[in-house]
Amino acid sequence: MGMNQYLEVFLDEGREHLQSINQNLLRLENNPNDMSIINEIFRSAHTLKGMSATMGFEDMANLTHQMENVLDGIRNGKLVFSSQLLDIIFGGIDHLENMIESIAEGGDGKEDVKEVIAKLKAIETGQALDSSIGEVAATVIEDKTDQSFGKEYKQIYDEFELTVLEQAQEQGFHTYEVTVIVRSDTLLKAARVYMVFDVLEKMGDVVKSSPSTEDLEEENFNDEFVVTLVTKDGQDDVKKKIMKVSEIDNVIVKNIDVQKIKQLKNTELDLNVKNKQNTDSKKVERTRQKQNLKKETKTNSKTNKTIRVNIERLDTLMNLFEELVIDRGRLDQIAKEVNHQELIETVEKMSRVTNDLQSVVLTMRMVPVETVFNRFPKMVRQLSRELNKKINLKIIGADTELDRTVIDEIGDPLVHLLRNSVDHGIESPEIRLKKGKSEEGTIELKAYHSGNYVFIEINDDGAGINREKVATKAVQKGFISEEEKATLSDNEIYNLILSSGFSTAEKVSDISGRGVGLDVVKSTIESLGGTVSVHSKENVGTQFIIQLPLTLSIISVMLVNVQEETYAIPLSSIIETAIIRESDIRYAHEQPVFDYRGNVVPLLYLDQIFDVPQVKEKDEYLSTIIIRKGDKLAGLIVDSFIGQEDIVLKSLGNYLTNVFAISGATILGDGKVALIVDCNALIK
């Protein structure tokens, strides 16, 4: 494997570990006493430190090492987790993310991390942080007793554990703190740990271990570990039995004086870490420790059968398959022209196989939206703290899948919408309480499949949109007339906030209110062949709904004739087809319209829009395709319908980037080029 391939693996796994740390830190804020979460974060930081040191990225290694020290302090009970501490760790994560992206872009991954490292060191050592760095972000559990306590015992015991040890002594058992030192050149440390635990379990019960069993299994320790043992055996017997395990360098067995520890603990100040597990859970934990260690070899064999594939290879595969789809169309047409039965049957079989292959290829490119959604909890948390708001972000349907090309584009629009909901939607706690709401607002980010689309909704239970305020501003800025203000529906008024340059913010902030953002959302989503709409109710909340096609590479279209030219209209925009008589057409404000199921729908003549040369005479009966964009409808007048077909969407290239109402082109079975109509551009 070349250095570039090593670098690709480092970047992929580095991003995964940072994402895992981000998610687990947010979980930890809600469950600060959950040691399993702390251990997960510690493992990710530990792995990232080793990876970055191996690759020679010193700034990243130094920062992750210091983060690891603080996390180790939390899990060993020396530091107490707090929201302020979380802010500082998140600051370190931001630096690490910047370094990863710098390396990905060919940089050296260097970043000025002195300040955040200083903060973390001050927290680790319990020093007061000066004002230039910030307030103290963690409480250090201080030992106000003589220093011999820390030297004599390597484990920190809570009240429950001391009670267990005391009861064991009363029943005639010995209680030892056993330090096992493994030889530094040992290759399979986890195997030695298993063998030591096997010996210990035969002598008695293991009450506690440091590091945890998970870290011991994964060899996340240096050369020694400590266990607390309850046994009938004497100190010398315990040492001799453990020393019989190969590659053990030394064993130190110390008797635990429970009464002395209790006396020392009574003089300590502000002990905030208390373990409230019951006896049964402790027995389960001890059993689980033994079982986990014994199952190590089994779990190692159950590897996840996945491989990493460079996205460029998938793009190449997709391009080759697109050529196959074009050739399939051509072959199908030739078979019909020749009218040879065996050829027709062979082509039909080939079509079935390529349809299955198409499904596989498209599935390979599908990515869960959680790759985008996962960055939002941290963003919303930071914004809510900046604005002094209390906001709970709920994510639903993060496993919903979209084509990678769509996933790559939807991140920024969703950021704009979420920032808008945080800034404009959710009220301050004081205002919410006055309205009779809970002081904590809720934003729901939801994704789900429906047919050939993926819908993404952003719902908040905030202030909603003031119709009068939006309508008045729209009139002032010339978006609508005074007459339209009274006739437009609420949803039509609300959707005006998606217009370019429209803003109702009374003050400009770094978060929103500059008159940009939501129009970018609209243009980006429409460029992907999707739609975005706004629904709101004042003092109840606001909902943004985004509709996106599953894929942009191979799409289903309706092929139509316009004079002697062929156009493709995406099925995702079509409601139905209809035949109308020319005598049914009416005019409203000089615009041709017709009655469609009780709705007045404008008619658009494609030959006029695209200036198609007139060769054929018009028929009295007009072939019409009803298309939709959000809540708006329109009818496209064409000369005839050809039929439905799966086509390959091709870009028009760099020289034809601004062609009105054309989103691309495709090659048909007869070798001709058909332009693909952008229905969103046709409906205003």
XYZ file of C-alpha atoms in Angstrom:
684
model
C 0.000 0.000 0.000
C 1.506 3.345 -1.078
C 1.687 6.444 1.119
C -1.256 8.026 -0.689
C -3.393 4.996 0.132
C -2.280 5.186 3.760
C -3.298 8.839 3.721
C -6.733 8.002 2.294
C -7.306 5.455 5.054
C -6.134 7.970 7.661
C -8.519 10.638 6.368
C -11.510 8.284 6.156
C -10.970 6.803 9.602
C -10.033 10.190 11.081
C -13.341 11.689 9.958
C -15.212 8.688 11.351
C -13.512 9.003 14.753
C -14.181 12.756 14.928
C -17.823 12.180 14.040
C -18.052 9.503 16.719
C -16.494 11.850 19.300
C -18.925 14.634 18.349
C -21.954 12.378 18.713
C -20.804 10.824 21.973
C -19.945 14.195 23.533
C -23.505 15.362 22.898
C -24.811 12.109 24.410
C -22.516 12.612 27.384
C -23.920 16.086 28.064
C -27.310 14.458 28.708
C -25.831 11.432 30.528
C -22.733 12.774 32.360
C -22.370 9.697 34.594
C -22.466 7.130 31.776
C -18.956 5.697 31.835
C -19.546 3.654 28.672
C -19.904 6.888 26.664
C -16.739 8.334 28.229
C -14.869 5.141 27.373
C -16.113 5.333 23.757
C -14.846 8.922 23.462
C -11.542 7.980 25.083
C -11.024 5.081 22.671
C -11.704 7.274 19.625
C -9.316 9.981 20.887
C -6.690 7.346 21.716
C -6.921 5.796 18.246
C -6.820 9.195 16.550
C -3.729 10.110 18.565
C -1.932 6.957 17.472
C -2.931 7.387 13.826
C -1.840 11.031 13.653
C 1.455 10.331 15.418
C 2.187 7.495 12.999
C 1.474 9.753 10.022
C 3.680 12.521 11.455
C 0.975 15.127 12.126
C 2.370 16.462 15.396
C -0.180 19.197 16.136
C -3.005 16.704 15.837
C -1.170 14.136 17.959
C -0.386 16.695 20.692
C -3.971 17.965 20.851
C -5.539 14.499 20.915
C -3.023 13.434 23.578
C -4.081 16.316 25.835
C -7.764 15.621 25.177
C -7.085 11.995 26.084
C -5.559 13.083 29.414
C -8.645 15.112 30.331
C -10.980 12.293 29.307
C -8.907 9.868 31.352
C -9.313 12.200 34.336
C -13.091 12.154 33.881
C -13.375 8.378 33.621
C -11.075 7.852 36.626
C -13.166 10.218 38.745
C -10.515 12.948 39.083
C -12.502 15.450 36.997
C -16.208 16.170 36.861
C -17.820 16.627 33.457
C -19.550 19.979 32.790
C -20.998 21.947 29.873
C -18.094 24.414 30.067
C -15.646 21.542 29.754
C -17.628 20.295 26.761
C -17.266 23.719 25.095
C -13.471 23.508 25.392
C -13.338 19.936 24.069
C -15.579 20.937 21.165
C -13.127 23.763 20.452
C -10.413 21.132 20.194
C -12.599 19.030 17.884
C -13.052 22.065 15.601
C -9.257 22.328 15.326
C -8.961 18.620 14.558
C -11.624 18.875 11.833
C -9.758 21.821 10.298
C -6.521 19.806 10.330
C -8.183 16.819 8.657
C -9.574 19.028 5.878
C -6.217 20.785 5.488
C -4.501 17.416 5.033
C -7.205 16.312 2.578
C -6.529 19.428 0.491
C -2.786 18.719 0.372
C -1.771 20.803 3.378
C 0.503 19.891 6.266
C -2.263 19.734 8.872
C -0.614 22.379 11.067
C -2.809 24.589 13.230
C -2.258 26.916 16.174
C -3.541 24.757 19.021
C -1.527 26.282 21.879
C -4.506 28.015 23.476
C -6.811 25.009 23.529
C -3.987 22.736 24.759
C -3.310 25.275 27.557
C -6.966 25.164 28.550
C -6.974 21.362 28.614
C -3.732 21.232 30.637
C -5.117 23.730 33.149
C -8.215 21.564 33.546
C -6.147 18.398 33.919
C -3.894 19.865 36.618
C -6.655 21.753 38.415
C -5.040 25.161 37.869
C -7.204 28.289 37.677
C -7.510 29.472 34.097
C -6.681 33.116 33.472
C -9.260 35.434 31.913
C -7.685 35.286 28.490
C -8.359 31.582 28.349
C -11.708 31.358 30.059
C -13.410 30.232 33.221
C -12.614 27.025 35.045
C -14.374 24.346 33.038
C -14.194 21.337 35.331
C -14.271 20.584 39.001
C -11.192 18.757 40.259
C -11.858 16.283 42.998
C -9.163 17.391 45.408
C -7.466 15.151 47.934
C -7.262 17.166 51.153
C -5.649 14.283 53.029
C -2.024 13.277 53.186
C -0.456 12.391 49.885
C -0.014 8.758 50.921
C -3.618 8.027 49.919
C -2.921 8.579 46.242
C 0.346 6.673 46.455
C -0.971 3.711 48.398
C -4.018 2.919 46.252
C -4.260 3.242 42.487
C -8.041 2.809 42.251
C -10.678 5.280 43.428
C -13.523 3.625 45.308
C -17.045 4.915 45.721
C -19.267 4.300 48.720
C -20.894 1.205 47.289
C -17.584 -0.444 46.407
C -16.233 0.263 49.883
C -19.356 -1.320 51.399
C -18.829 -4.450 49.269
C -15.180 -4.659 50.370
C -16.082 -4.090 54.017
C -18.727 -6.836 53.979
C -16.245 -9.199 52.319
C -13.709 -8.555 55.096
C -16.373 -9.147 57.757
C -17.069 -12.562 56.192
C -13.398 -13.528 56.408
C -12.276 -12.666 52.857
C -9.100 -10.792 51.969
C -9.384 -7.656 49.806
C -6.401 -6.839 47.620
C -5.453 -4.228 45.073
C -3.416 -6.170 42.528
C -1.140 -4.352 40.081
C -0.097 -6.553 37.153
C 2.847 -5.401 35.026
C 3.119 -7.004 31.589
C 6.467 -7.233 29.787
C 6.909 -4.272 27.441
C 7.775 -6.543 24.471
C 4.559 -8.579 24.789
C 2.806 -8.890 21.427
C -0.614 -10.163 22.551
C -1.318 -8.160 25.720
C -5.058 -8.829 25.554
C -4.391 -12.579 25.644
C -2.232 -12.146 28.766
C -5.015 -10.112 30.380
C -7.483 -12.910 29.681
C -5.158 -15.469 31.258
C -4.645 -13.270 34.341
C -8.404 -12.757 34.755
C -8.905 -16.499 34.419
C -6.510 -17.044 37.330
C -8.143 -14.289 39.393
C -11.677 -15.621 38.831
C -10.584 -19.055 40.082
C -9.301 -17.430 43.295
C -12.266 -15.163 43.966
C -14.193 -12.174 42.573
C -12.861 -9.159 40.650
C -14.682 -6.100 42.022
C -13.072 -3.432 39.843
C -10.456 -3.008 37.143
C -8.523 -0.053 35.810
C -8.502 0.439 32.854
C -11.967 -0.955 32.126
C -12.450 -4.415 30.637
C -13.271 -2.819 27.235
C -9.923 -1.011 27.176
C -8.100 -4.119 28.343
C -9.710 -6.124 25.536
C -8.631 -3.569 22.951
C -5.150 -3.176 24.501
C -5.815 0.467 25.349
C -3.265 0.469 28.199
C 0.502 0.687 28.499
C 2.209 -2.115 30.410
C 0.199 -2.411 33.605
C -3.357 -2.706 34.905
C -4.929 -2.818 38.349
C -7.689 -5.069 39.680
C -9.447 -5.179 43.051
C -9.770 -8.794 44.213
C -11.861 -10.444 46.953
C -10.397 -13.863 47.836
C -9.577 -16.374 50.582
C -5.991 -16.736 49.296
C -3.056 -14.966 50.900
C -1.015 -12.194 49.256
C 1.926 -14.459 48.368
C -0.348 -17.104 46.843
C -2.075 -14.486 44.684
C 1.250 -13.176 43.422
C 2.700 -16.640 42.720
C -0.366 -17.811 40.780
C -0.429 -14.711 38.567
C 3.342 -14.843 37.985
C 2.880 -18.307 36.453
C 1.257 -16.591 33.464
C 3.921 -16.098 30.806
C 5.198 -12.615 29.913
C 4.158 -11.113 33.275
C 7.011 -8.910 34.502
C 5.832 -8.248 38.056
C 2.806 -8.425 40.365
C 2.236 -6.115 43.353
C -0.431 -7.198 45.838
C -1.554 -4.702 48.507
C -4.071 -5.268 51.261
C -6.937 -2.735 51.180
C -7.628 -0.970 54.483
C -11.301 -0.056 53.998
C -11.611 1.837 57.296
C -8.601 4.008 56.488
C -10.005 4.834 53.052
C -13.352 5.782 54.603
C -11.676 8.073 57.112
C -9.654 9.737 54.362
C -12.719 10.129 52.146
C -14.666 11.802 54.949
C -12.097 14.623 54.981
C -12.268 15.215 51.241
C -14.195 18.204 49.885
C -16.887 18.275 47.199
C -16.915 14.601 46.171
C -19.363 14.698 43.266
C -18.747 11.337 41.700
C -20.896 8.641 43.316
C -21.627 5.269 41.825
C -25.204 4.129 42.626
C -25.128 0.689 41.087
C -26.728 -2.091 43.162
C -25.227 -5.425 44.146
C -26.951 -7.327 41.355
C -25.579 -4.996 38.689
C -22.114 -5.458 40.149
C -22.442 -9.253 39.897
C -23.618 -8.846 36.301
C -20.645 -6.581 35.599
C -18.172 -9.076 37.025
C -19.734 -11.879 34.989
C -19.681 -9.686 31.889
C -15.981 -8.856 32.406
C -15.131 -12.539 32.425
C -17.370 -13.361 29.463
C -16.116 -10.447 27.374
C -12.499 -11.447 27.853
C -13.240 -15.095 27.027
C -15.136 -14.089 23.879
C -12.305 -11.950 22.521
C -11.108 -14.471 19.967
C -14.693 -15.135 18.855
C -15.558 -11.467 18.355
C -12.371 -10.905 16.412
C -13.457 -13.538 13.908
C -16.822 -11.863 13.306
C -15.541 -9.127 11.039
C -17.856 -6.802 9.195
C -17.888 -7.855 5.553
C -17.470 -4.446 3.979
C -14.710 -2.796 1.988
C -13.829 0.828 1.333
C -14.163 1.831 -2.320
C -12.841 5.087 -3.687
C -15.764 7.183 -4.938
C -13.957 7.720 -8.251
C -14.272 3.998 -8.948
C -18.012 4.170 -8.339
C -18.213 7.169 -10.677
C -16.326 5.192 -13.337
C -18.677 2.233 -12.846
C -21.650 4.572 -13.143
C -20.316 6.113 -16.370
C -19.791 2.679 -17.913
C -23.276 1.600 -16.902
C -24.733 4.785 -18.385
C -23.150 3.837 -21.716
C -24.694 0.389 -21.349
C -28.135 1.943 -20.810
C -27.734 4.006 -23.990
C -26.678 0.914 -25.968
C -29.582 -1.048 -24.477
C -31.993 1.552 -25.818
C -30.376 1.412 -29.236
C -30.446 -2.396 -29.307
C -34.087 -2.425 -28.273
C -34.983 -0.097 -31.127
C -33.035 -2.176 -33.679
C -34.773 -5.372 -32.491
C -38.181 -3.779 -33.058
C -37.195 -2.534 -36.513
C -35.783 -5.915 -37.610
C -38.719 -7.762 -35.999
C -36.625 -10.889 -35.342
C -38.245 -12.960 -32.583
C -35.087 -14.493 -31.081
C -33.362 -11.094 -31.129
C -36.365 -9.494 -29.439
C -36.399 -12.190 -26.721
C -32.644 -11.811 -26.168
C -32.975 -8.029 -25.878
C -35.848 -8.428 -23.407
C -33.732 -10.746 -21.267
C -30.823 -8.312 -21.477
C -33.168 -5.503 -20.389
C -34.213 -7.467 -17.302
C -30.577 -8.140 -16.381
C -29.555 -4.517 -16.920
C -32.527 -3.370 -14.843
C -31.255 -5.518 -11.962
C -27.737 -4.246 -12.565
C -29.062 -0.684 -12.595
C -30.652 -1.247 -9.188
C -27.360 -2.608 -7.787
C -25.242 0.221 -9.209
C -27.603 2.908 -7.944
C -27.790 1.244 -4.517
C -23.996 1.272 -4.277
C -24.092 5.055 -4.644
C -26.760 5.517 -1.990
C -25.585 7.131 1.248
C -27.569 7.595 4.495
C -28.499 11.229 5.154
C -26.969 10.810 8.609
C -23.622 11.678 6.978
C -25.048 15.187 6.664
C -27.367 15.201 9.684
C -24.652 14.184 12.157
C -22.967 17.585 12.097
C -26.110 19.500 13.044
C -26.536 18.643 16.776
C -23.214 20.291 17.566
C -24.053 23.324 15.404
C -27.490 23.794 17.011
C -25.979 23.444 20.482
C -23.394 26.150 19.786
C -25.952 28.510 18.218
C -28.416 28.058 21.061
C -25.701 28.900 23.613
C -24.720 32.003 21.626
C -28.357 33.155 21.565
C -29.094 32.109 25.172
C -31.860 29.797 24.002
C -32.757 26.282 25.059
C -33.248 24.056 22.034
C -33.686 20.316 21.658
C -32.840 18.991 18.188
C -34.609 15.736 17.296
C -33.353 13.755 14.299
C -35.691 11.191 12.723
C -34.972 8.926 9.746
C -31.207 9.482 9.613
C -30.847 6.085 7.899
C -32.849 7.304 4.869
C -30.643 6.961 1.785
C -29.955 9.383 -1.070
C -27.631 9.364 -4.047
C -24.172 10.642 -3.157
C -24.421 13.454 -5.723
C -27.521 14.745 -3.926
C -26.010 14.258 -0.457
C -23.005 16.373 -1.457
C -25.265 19.324 -2.266
C -27.898 19.400 0.483
C -25.624 20.200 3.426
C -25.512 23.977 2.958
C -29.268 24.402 2.338
C -30.033 22.482 5.514
C -27.568 24.625 7.466
C -29.397 27.767 6.282
C -32.795 26.366 7.262
C -31.660 25.182 10.683
C -29.954 28.496 11.449
C -33.140 30.258 10.422
C -35.186 28.066 12.782
C -32.756 28.654 15.668
C -32.561 32.436 15.134
C -36.040 33.393 13.867
C -38.154 30.396 14.843
C -37.451 29.422 18.451
C -38.156 32.186 20.976
C -36.072 32.965 24.067
C -36.971 30.985 27.226
C -38.569 34.082 28.792
C -40.871 34.726 25.825
C -41.802 31.038 25.550
C -42.817 30.947 29.225
C -44.989 34.047 28.759
C -46.738 32.276 25.852
C -47.420 29.251 28.017
C -44.825 27.074 26.254
C -41.985 25.116 27.805
C -38.789 27.160 27.975
C -37.025 24.588 25.783
C -37.891 24.795 22.100
C -37.851 21.779 19.782
C -36.543 21.529 16.232
C -37.276 18.286 14.390
C -35.140 17.240 11.434
C -36.892 14.402 9.632
C -36.156 12.393 6.480
C -38.269 9.711 4.802
C -38.910 7.987 1.469
C -42.112 8.390 -0.506
C -42.232 6.847 -3.965
C -39.198 7.911 -5.982
C -38.527 10.863 -3.695
C -36.888 11.643 -0.407
C -38.577 14.243 1.762
C -36.684 16.236 4.370
C -38.695 18.254 6.877
C -37.510 20.865 9.364
C -40.205 21.567 11.952
C -39.982 23.942 14.901
C -42.436 24.829 17.651
C -41.421 28.472 17.682
C -43.031 31.816 16.909
C -44.181 30.919 13.399
C -44.336 33.481 10.569
C -46.288 36.717 10.834
C -48.295 36.864 7.580
C -48.912 40.608 7.737
C -45.268 41.390 8.380
C -44.085 39.261 5.442
C -46.789 40.609 3.091
C -46.027 44.245 3.996
C -42.309 43.761 3.452
C -42.994 42.004 0.133
C -45.053 44.980 -1.067
C -42.335 47.433 0.042
C -39.662 45.499 -1.849
C -41.817 45.085 -4.946
C -42.213 41.320 -4.801
C -46.014 41.616 -4.929
C -48.571 44.366 -5.464
C -50.997 45.717 -2.856
C -53.829 43.893 -4.672
C -51.966 40.558 -4.593
C -51.316 40.999 -0.868
C -55.019 40.524 -0.175
C -55.629 37.690 -2.649
C -52.616 35.418 -2.063
C -53.031 32.451 0.290
C -51.071 32.182 3.529
C -48.677 29.579 2.067
C -48.055 31.738 -1.012
C -47.172 34.650 1.291
C -44.929 32.474 3.466
C -43.039 31.135 0.434
C -42.020 34.692 -0.430
C -39.330 34.429 2.252
C -37.500 32.113 -0.181
C -37.137 34.997 -2.662
C -33.704 36.490 -3.284
C -32.939 39.457 -1.036
C -36.046 39.028 1.090
C -35.610 39.404 4.865
C -37.862 40.496 7.716
C -35.056 40.577 10.294
C -35.001 43.852 12.193
C -31.313 43.604 12.998
C -28.362 42.053 11.192
C -26.555 39.251 13.014
C -23.866 36.714 12.249
C -26.543 34.017 12.215
C -29.203 35.454 9.886
C -30.912 38.632 8.768
C -28.702 39.680 5.838
C -31.314 38.983 3.198
C -29.390 35.999 1.871
C -29.629 32.328 2.623
C -33.150 31.092 1.964
C -33.008 32.037 -1.715
C -29.803 29.982 -1.906
C -31.744 27.080 -0.399
C -34.415 27.389 -3.087
C -32.005 27.654 -6.029
C -29.828 24.781 -4.809
C -32.744 22.420 -4.187
C -34.299 23.268 -7.572
C -30.969 22.673 -9.320
C -31.158 19.134 -7.910
C -34.591 18.650 -9.447
C -36.343 19.151 -6.121
C -38.686 21.640 -4.504
C -38.881 23.471 -1.181
C -42.002 24.896 0.456
C -42.862 26.753 3.670
C -45.836 26.164 5.967
C -46.431 28.062 9.182
C -48.879 29.000 11.891
C -48.197 31.993 14.093
C -47.132 31.087 17.655
C -47.368 27.379 16.778
C -44.347 26.864 14.533
C -42.910 26.671 11.030
C -42.288 23.772 8.660
C -39.906 23.621 5.696
C -40.466 20.665 3.343
C -37.797 19.656 0.830
C -38.617 17.126 -1.890
C -35.679 15.507 -3.699
C -35.314 12.803 -6.359
C -33.588 9.609 -5.180
C -30.892 9.898 -7.853
C -29.710 12.340 -10.498
C -27.793 9.941 -12.752
C -30.439 7.748 -14.374
C -33.963 9.148 -14.320
C -37.357 8.175 -15.673
C -38.819 10.589 -18.215
C -41.722 11.048 -20.566
C -40.435 11.504 -24.115
C -42.517 13.932 -26.201
C -42.465 15.366 -29.703
C -42.501 19.124 -30.218
C -42.698 19.590 -33.990
C -39.754 17.501 -35.234
C -37.758 17.710 -32.016
C -37.785 15.333 -29.036
C -37.786 16.486 -25.428
C -37.642 14.565 -22.142
C -39.794 15.621 -19.194
C -38.864 14.070 -15.794
C -41.628 11.887 -14.373
C -40.862 13.365 -10.947
C -42.475 16.622 -12.122
C -45.473 15.059 -13.921
C -48.896 14.588 -12.317
C -50.692 13.194 -15.364
C -51.216 13.629 -19.090
C -54.378 14.939 -20.716
C -55.894 15.741 -24.116
C -57.713 19.077 -24.212
C -59.561 20.864 -26.982
C -58.325 24.228 -28.136
C -61.836 25.581 -27.555
C -61.448 24.778 -23.824
C -58.635 27.296 -23.457
C -59.438 30.578 -21.700
C -57.321 33.677 -21.064
C -56.597 35.395 -17.751
C -54.348 38.484 -17.835
C -53.433 37.513 -21.421
C -52.198 34.126 -20.155
C -53.789 30.968 -21.645
C -55.355 28.821 -18.920
C -57.691 25.851 -18.624
C -59.831 24.247 -15.984
C -58.077 21.252 -14.392
C -60.217 19.506 -11.767
C -61.629 22.823 -10.577
C -58.270 24.631 -10.633
C -57.285 27.332 -13.089
C -53.989 26.103 -14.529
C -51.753 28.177 -16.859
C -50.775 26.635 -20.213
C -47.239 26.748 -21.599
C -46.477 26.018 -25.275
C -43.076 24.298 -25.480
C -42.638 25.176 -29.162
C -42.910 28.887 -28.275
C -40.683 28.638 -25.176
C -37.867 26.900 -27.084
C -38.511 28.685 -30.408
C -39.000 25.393 -32.289
C -39.393 25.821 -36.097
C -43.020 25.321 -37.169
C -43.225 22.425 -39.641
C -46.524 20.722 -38.765
C -49.969 22.248 -38.544
C -51.593 22.578 -35.118
C -54.291 20.061 -34.197
C -57.582 20.939 -32.543
C -56.811 18.428 -29.778
C -53.756 19.355 -27.742
C -51.516 16.860 -25.937
C -50.959 18.289 -22.468
C -48.697 17.262 -19.574
C -49.713 18.525 -16.122
C -46.570 19.373 -14.131
C -46.151 20.482 -10.545
C -43.697 22.585 -8.550
C -44.658 22.568 -4.888
C -48.264 23.769 -4.721
C -48.205 25.286 -8.220
C -49.394 23.575 -11.406
C -48.938 24.191 -15.116
C -49.858 22.452 -18.366
C -47.201 21.835 -21.041
C -48.544 21.749 -24.620
C -46.668 19.288 -26.854
C -47.452 17.704 -30.210
C -47.494 14.042 -29.127
C -46.418 11.597 -26.435
C -43.732 9.043 -27.281
C -43.654 7.115 -24.008
C -41.838 6.519 -20.740
C -38.148 5.626 -20.697
C -35.158 5.501 -18.346
C -32.509 7.853 -19.639
C -29.000 8.924 -18.651
C -28.773 12.552 -17.573
C -25.810 14.288 -19.204
C -24.560 17.796 -18.482
C -24.559 20.367 -21.269
C -20.966 21.239 -20.418
C -19.223 24.438 -19.381
C -20.308 26.462 -22.424
C -24.049 25.961 -22.041
C -24.572 26.617 -18.364
C -27.406 29.159 -18.557
C -29.835 27.649 -21.066
C -33.339 28.537 -19.907
C -35.504 25.613 -18.708
C -33.044 22.929 -19.864
C -31.335 20.856 -17.161
C -29.315 18.570 -19.423
C -29.501 16.181 -22.337
C -29.602 12.481 -23.111
C -28.730 10.196 -26.007
C -31.676 8.171 -27.303
C -31.660 4.675 -28.775
C -31.536 6.022 -32.345
C -28.450 8.105 -31.511
C -30.295 11.418 -31.436
C -29.976 13.899 -28.582
C -33.032 14.862 -26.541
C -33.010 17.894 -24.248
C -34.324 17.425 -20.701
C -36.858 20.037 -19.627
C -36.369 21.779 -16.261
C -39.985 22.042 -15.132
C -39.082 24.047 -12.036
C -37.786 26.853 -14.220
C -41.048 26.986 -16.199
C -43.352 27.477 -13.204
C -43.021 30.869 -11.545
